Structures are given as structure tokens and as C-alpha cells.
Short mmCIF file of C-alpha atoms in Angstrom, two decimals:
data_model
loop_
_atom_site.label_atom_id
_atom_site.label_comp_id
_atom_site.label_asym_id
_atom_site.label_seq_id
_atom_site.Cartn_x
_atom_site.Cartn_y
_atom_site.Cartn_z
CA GLU A 1 89.05 91.02 109.09
CA ILE A 2 92.29 91.03 107.33
CA VAL A 3 95.56 91.37 109.51
CA MET A 4 98.73 93.07 108.33
CA THR A 5 101.73 92.53 109.74
CA GLN A 6 104.99 94.82 109.11
CA SER A 7 108.55 94.26 109.79
CA PRO A 8 111.00 95.19 110.94
CA ALA A 9 109.24 97.74 113.55
CA THR A 10 112.50 99.96 112.95
CA VAL A 11 115.17 100.16 110.73
CA SER A 12 118.36 102.46 110.77
CA VAL A 13 119.52 103.54 107.59
CA SER A 14 122.32 105.73 106.28
CA PRO A 15 121.31 108.61 103.97
CA GLY A 16 121.97 107.49 100.33
CA LYS A 17 121.48 103.73 101.09
CA LYS A 18 118.75 101.41 99.86
CA VAL A 19 115.86 100.32 102.59
CA THR A 20 113.11 97.66 101.85
CA LEU A 21 110.44 97.11 104.13
CA SER A 22 107.87 94.46 104.28
CA CYS A 23 103.83 94.00 105.09
CA ARG A 24 102.45 90.35 105.00
CA ALA A 25 98.62 90.11 104.81
CA SER A 26 96.90 87.52 106.53
CA GLN A 27 94.73 86.54 103.56
CA ARG A 28 95.19 87.03 99.91
CA LEU A 29 94.99 90.61 98.62
CA ALA A 30 95.91 90.43 94.68
CA ARG A 31 97.28 93.78 94.56
CA ASP A 32 95.02 95.36 96.63
CA LEU A 33 97.47 97.41 98.76
CA ALA A 34 98.47 100.82 99.64
CA TRP A 35 101.61 102.51 101.54
CA TYR A 36 101.75 105.90 103.09
CA GLN A 37 104.33 107.94 104.73
CA GLN A 38 103.84 109.72 107.99
CA GLN A 39 106.25 112.60 109.39
CA PRO A 40 105.99 113.55 112.99
CA GLY A 41 102.74 115.50 113.82
CA GLN A 42 101.72 115.09 110.22
CA ALA A 43 98.55 113.06 108.51
CA PRO A 44 99.96 110.18 106.45
CA ARG A 45 100.50 110.53 102.93
CA LEU A 46 99.61 107.92 100.19
CA LEU A 47 102.89 106.65 98.42
CA ILE A 48 101.55 103.68 96.57
CA TYR A 49 98.40 102.12 95.66
CA GLY A 50 97.57 98.85 93.60
CA ALA A 51 100.96 97.36 95.21
CA SER A 52 103.17 99.25 92.66
CA THR A 53 101.50 102.49 91.39
CA ARG A 54 103.06 105.64 92.57
CA ALA A 55 100.67 108.18 93.91
CA THR A 56 100.88 111.83 92.09
CA GLY A 57 104.01 113.66 93.08
CA VAL A 58 105.75 110.51 94.45
CA PRO A 59 109.46 110.49 93.71
CA ALA A 60 110.73 107.75 91.75
CA ARG A 61 113.12 106.32 94.16
CA PHE A 62 109.91 104.82 96.29
CA SER A 63 108.89 101.72 94.28
CA GLY A 64 106.60 99.19 95.76
CA SER A 65 105.97 95.46 94.66
CA GLY A 66 104.09 92.31 95.89
CA PHE A 67 101.15 90.23 95.39
CA GLU A 68 98.37 88.25 97.41
CA THR A 69 100.20 88.16 101.02
CA GLU A 70 103.68 89.28 100.48
CA PHE A 71 104.60 93.01 99.90
CA THR A 72 107.60 95.32 99.95
CA LEU A 73 108.53 99.10 99.76
CA THR A 74 111.60 100.00 98.55
CA ILE A 75 113.25 103.29 98.83
CA SER A 76 116.31 103.31 96.52
CA SER A 77 118.43 106.16 98.01
CA LEU A 78 117.53 107.55 101.19
CA GLN A 79 117.06 111.50 101.42
CA SER A 80 116.70 113.37 104.79
CA GLU A 81 112.94 113.88 104.03
CA ASP A 82 112.13 110.05 103.90
CA PHE A 83 113.11 109.18 107.58
CA ALA A 84 109.53 108.71 108.76
CA VAL A 85 107.01 105.84 109.78
CA TYR A 86 105.60 103.95 106.81
CA PHE A 87 102.19 102.00 106.90
CA CYS A 88 100.62 99.43 104.38
CA GLN A 89 96.96 99.46 103.94
CA GLN A 90 94.78 96.67 102.66
CA TYR A 91 91.77 97.40 100.64
CA ASN A 92 90.84 94.04 99.40
CA SER A 93 87.96 93.71 102.05
CA TRP A 94 86.16 95.97 104.55
CA PRO A 95 86.91 96.87 107.28
CA LEU A 96 90.03 98.38 105.63
CA THR A 97 93.10 97.29 108.03
CA PHE A 98 96.44 98.90 108.39
CA GLY A 99 99.88 97.38 109.34
CA GLN A 100 101.43 98.82 112.57
CA GLY A 101 104.09 100.63 110.95
CA THR A 102 108.23 100.76 110.30
CA ARG A 103 109.92 103.27 111.62
CA VAL A 104 112.96 104.22 109.22
CA GLU A 105 115.61 106.32 111.14
CA ILE A 106 118.79 107.69 110.57
CA GLU A 107 121.70 105.42 111.42
CA GLN B 1 93.23 120.21 95.04
CA VAL B 2 90.86 118.85 97.74
CA HIS B 3 91.86 119.95 101.50
CA LEU B 4 90.19 118.62 104.44
CA GLN B 5 89.69 120.17 107.80
CA GLU B 6 88.53 118.55 110.77
CA SER B 7 86.65 120.49 113.85
CA GLY B 8 84.92 119.59 116.99
CA PRO B 9 85.89 119.40 120.89
CA GLY B 10 89.16 118.15 121.79
CA LEU B 11 87.92 117.07 125.18
CA VAL B 12 85.02 114.65 125.61
CA LYS B 13 83.94 113.25 128.97
CA SER B 14 83.55 109.59 129.69
CA SER B 15 80.24 108.04 128.19
CA GLU B 16 79.39 110.80 126.30
CA THR B 17 79.37 111.52 122.40
CA LEU B 18 82.22 112.53 120.47
CA SER B 19 81.22 114.56 117.34
CA LEU B 20 83.59 116.00 114.62
CA THR B 21 82.81 117.51 111.25
CA CYS B 22 84.99 117.57 108.28
CA THR B 23 84.81 120.30 105.84
CA VAL B 24 85.98 119.75 102.34
CA SER B 25 87.25 122.54 99.96
CA GLY B 26 88.52 122.60 96.76
CA GLY B 27 86.13 119.53 95.80
CA PHE B 28 82.68 118.53 95.87
CA ILE B 29 81.60 116.29 98.42
CA SER B 30 79.18 114.52 95.76
CA SER B 31 82.46 113.20 93.91
CA TYR B 32 83.99 110.71 96.21
CA TYR B 33 83.69 108.60 99.48
CA TRP B 34 84.75 109.96 102.58
CA SER B 35 86.42 108.22 105.48
CA TRP B 36 87.03 108.79 109.22
CA ILE B 37 90.17 107.11 110.54
CA ARG B 38 91.70 107.26 113.86
CA GLN B 39 95.31 106.93 115.25
CA SER B 40 96.56 106.00 118.93
CA PRO B 41 99.50 104.52 120.29
CA GLY B 42 97.92 101.40 121.33
CA LYS B 43 95.96 100.47 118.22
CA GLY B 44 97.65 102.11 115.63
CA LEU B 45 95.56 103.25 112.52
CA GLU B 46 92.14 102.25 112.78
CA TRP B 47 89.61 102.84 109.79
CA ILE B 48 86.29 103.93 111.60
CA GLY B 49 84.09 103.90 108.30
CA TYR B 50 83.05 105.72 105.11
CA ILE B 51 80.08 107.68 103.87
CA ASN B 52 79.25 109.22 100.30
CA ASN B 53 77.19 111.92 99.19
CA SER B 54 73.88 109.98 99.04
CA GLY B 55 74.40 109.06 102.83
CA SER B 56 75.53 105.48 102.03
CA THR B 57 78.04 104.03 104.91
CA ASP B 58 79.84 101.32 105.99
CA TYR B 59 81.54 101.04 109.47
CA ASN B 60 84.16 98.94 111.14
CA PRO B 61 82.34 96.09 112.76
CA SER B 62 84.50 96.81 116.18
CA LEU B 63 82.78 100.20 116.24
CA LYS B 64 79.35 99.80 114.39
CA SER B 65 77.28 99.85 117.42
CA ARG B 66 78.64 103.35 118.36
CA VAL B 67 79.32 105.08 115.15
CA THR B 68 77.16 107.28 113.00
CA MET B 69 78.43 109.42 109.97
CA SER B 70 76.53 111.95 108.14
CA VAL B 71 76.70 114.32 105.30
CA ASP B 72 75.61 117.87 104.60
CA THR B 73 76.41 118.26 100.67
CA SER B 74 75.02 121.91 100.91
CA LYS B 75 77.83 122.84 103.12
CA ASN B 76 80.51 120.51 101.74
CA GLN B 77 80.72 118.66 105.18
CA PHE B 78 80.49 115.14 106.53
CA SER B 79 80.45 114.22 110.26
CA LEU B 80 81.37 111.39 112.66
CA LYS B 81 79.42 110.62 116.11
CA LEU B 82 80.65 108.22 118.34
CA THR B 83 78.50 107.32 121.59
CA SER B 84 79.75 106.07 124.87
CA VAL B 85 83.03 106.97 124.61
CA THR B 86 85.88 105.67 126.82
CA ALA B 87 89.54 106.44 127.42
CA ALA B 88 90.10 103.91 124.84
CA ASP B 89 88.55 106.24 122.33
CA THR B 90 91.24 108.66 122.79
CA ALA B 91 93.21 109.20 119.78
CA VAL B 92 93.61 111.51 116.73
CA TYR B 93 91.09 111.56 114.39
CA PHE B 94 91.29 112.00 110.84
CA CYS B 95 88.89 112.81 107.98
CA ALA B 96 90.16 111.77 104.41
CA SER B 97 88.93 111.08 100.85
CA GLY B 98 88.88 107.66 99.71
CA GLY B 99 88.41 104.29 101.72
CA GLY B 100 85.06 103.41 99.61
CA PRO B 101 84.19 101.61 96.65
CA TYR B 102 86.15 102.27 93.46
CA VAL B 103 88.86 104.56 95.40
CA GLU B 104 89.86 102.43 98.46
CA TRP B 105 93.13 104.03 99.12
CA ILE B 106 93.16 106.89 101.07
CA THR B 107 94.15 110.41 99.84
CA PRO B 108 94.22 113.13 101.21
CA TRP B 109 93.99 113.26 104.75
CA GLY B 110 93.01 116.07 106.84
CA GLN B 111 95.72 117.15 109.52
CA GLY B 112 93.98 115.27 112.10
CA THR B 113 92.29 116.58 115.71
CA LEU B 114 93.33 115.17 119.15
CA VAL B 115 90.22 113.97 121.17
CA THR B 116 90.70 113.13 124.35
CA VAL B 117 88.28 111.34 126.61
CA SER B 118 88.07 112.38 130.24
CA SER B 119 86.70 110.70 133.25
#
């Protein structure tokens, strides 16, 4: 199975600042990668698929990039509702696998 | 807009079978692939498997020997059975749309249901 590794585990950022999260795959994925946001006590919410396509209703401050084994999620100007945990997921091959998550907390 | 809701016992005894059902509203179960995913502090998010309306399935090899998924199109529901559970199966279980061929990303998700395995 493909192992997904996210970094950092936790990042502290001030509101209004930019943050970039990383996700690395153990095998090449082309662009078969999705990003999710999870608020406490809630289910994950799809943000990005195809490495860079925003899901319906996702604000433009969220952007994804990357190819094959290195991917990033950037939030250009953090809003209060963006402080959450973010997961990447590969869908190049089954079983689908997720990264362990990056927590974005208020500095 | 598709909405999913998990239901089933929140407490299962060790060595017994975990059974959950997902009810789909706002859409037809015949239209997509449907997944079960679980989340625990120790293992993070783990994809369990998918099923479609015709009963075609694919399971995570790590759980394949213990998992069965089924679908009831007349009720717009799909179900999960996990046999011989242990404490390691304690997790929040989510049902969701996607995770199968053609739409491999997962959206939307149900709210999740906590299942605790007791000894």
C-alpha cells in the first residue's frame, strides 16, 4: 500500500497569515491526491481533488499543487474557521490511504 | 444534496460482530460508489472498503478477512459487518460517497458514529 506522510504534525499560525502544508507519497501518484479539512467532532470535508481542483464551495484561499510524490496545500490568508486538522489522501491505487494529518493552530 | 447517516450499536463485545448501516438521502444509491472509513487515535483515517449498487466491492487487505459490505437499493442503504472485533476496532466509523472507480475522492461524509469494543 502507498504510505502518505504529512509535515509538519502541527503548525502555529496567526490569523491572516499564509500557511503551506506538505504531503509526501511513497509511490508516484500522478495527480491522484485529495485534501480534507476536519473540525473537532466533525467528519472530514473535501477541499481539493486532482491535486489542485477545489471542491464545490471551497474558498479560493485554499490551493493545492504537486505531482507524483510531493504535494502541498496552501491557505493564503488564514481565517478563524480554518484552524483545523488537514489530511491528504491518495487514490492512485487501492487501498486508499490517508496521511496522519497536520493540525493548524492559532499562534 | 446527498446526506448520509450512520446507525448501529455504539458498544460491541470483543469477538462479536460490528454491524452498521448507512442511510442515503437526497440521492440515489444506484448512482455512486459508497465507502466506509474509520478513524481512531492510534491508526488515523483508515479506508475499510467500497460497494456499489450492484454489490461490487473492494476491501482493504488489512481487514478483508473480517469485512462484508452489502447494499439494499430499495431502502437506499448500505451496510458494514466486521467480525471478530477486538479493542483495536474501537473507532469512529464514517460512511461516505466515493472512494471507488471514477470518483475516488470522498464526499460527502456522514457525521460518524463511535463504536467501542468492550471486553
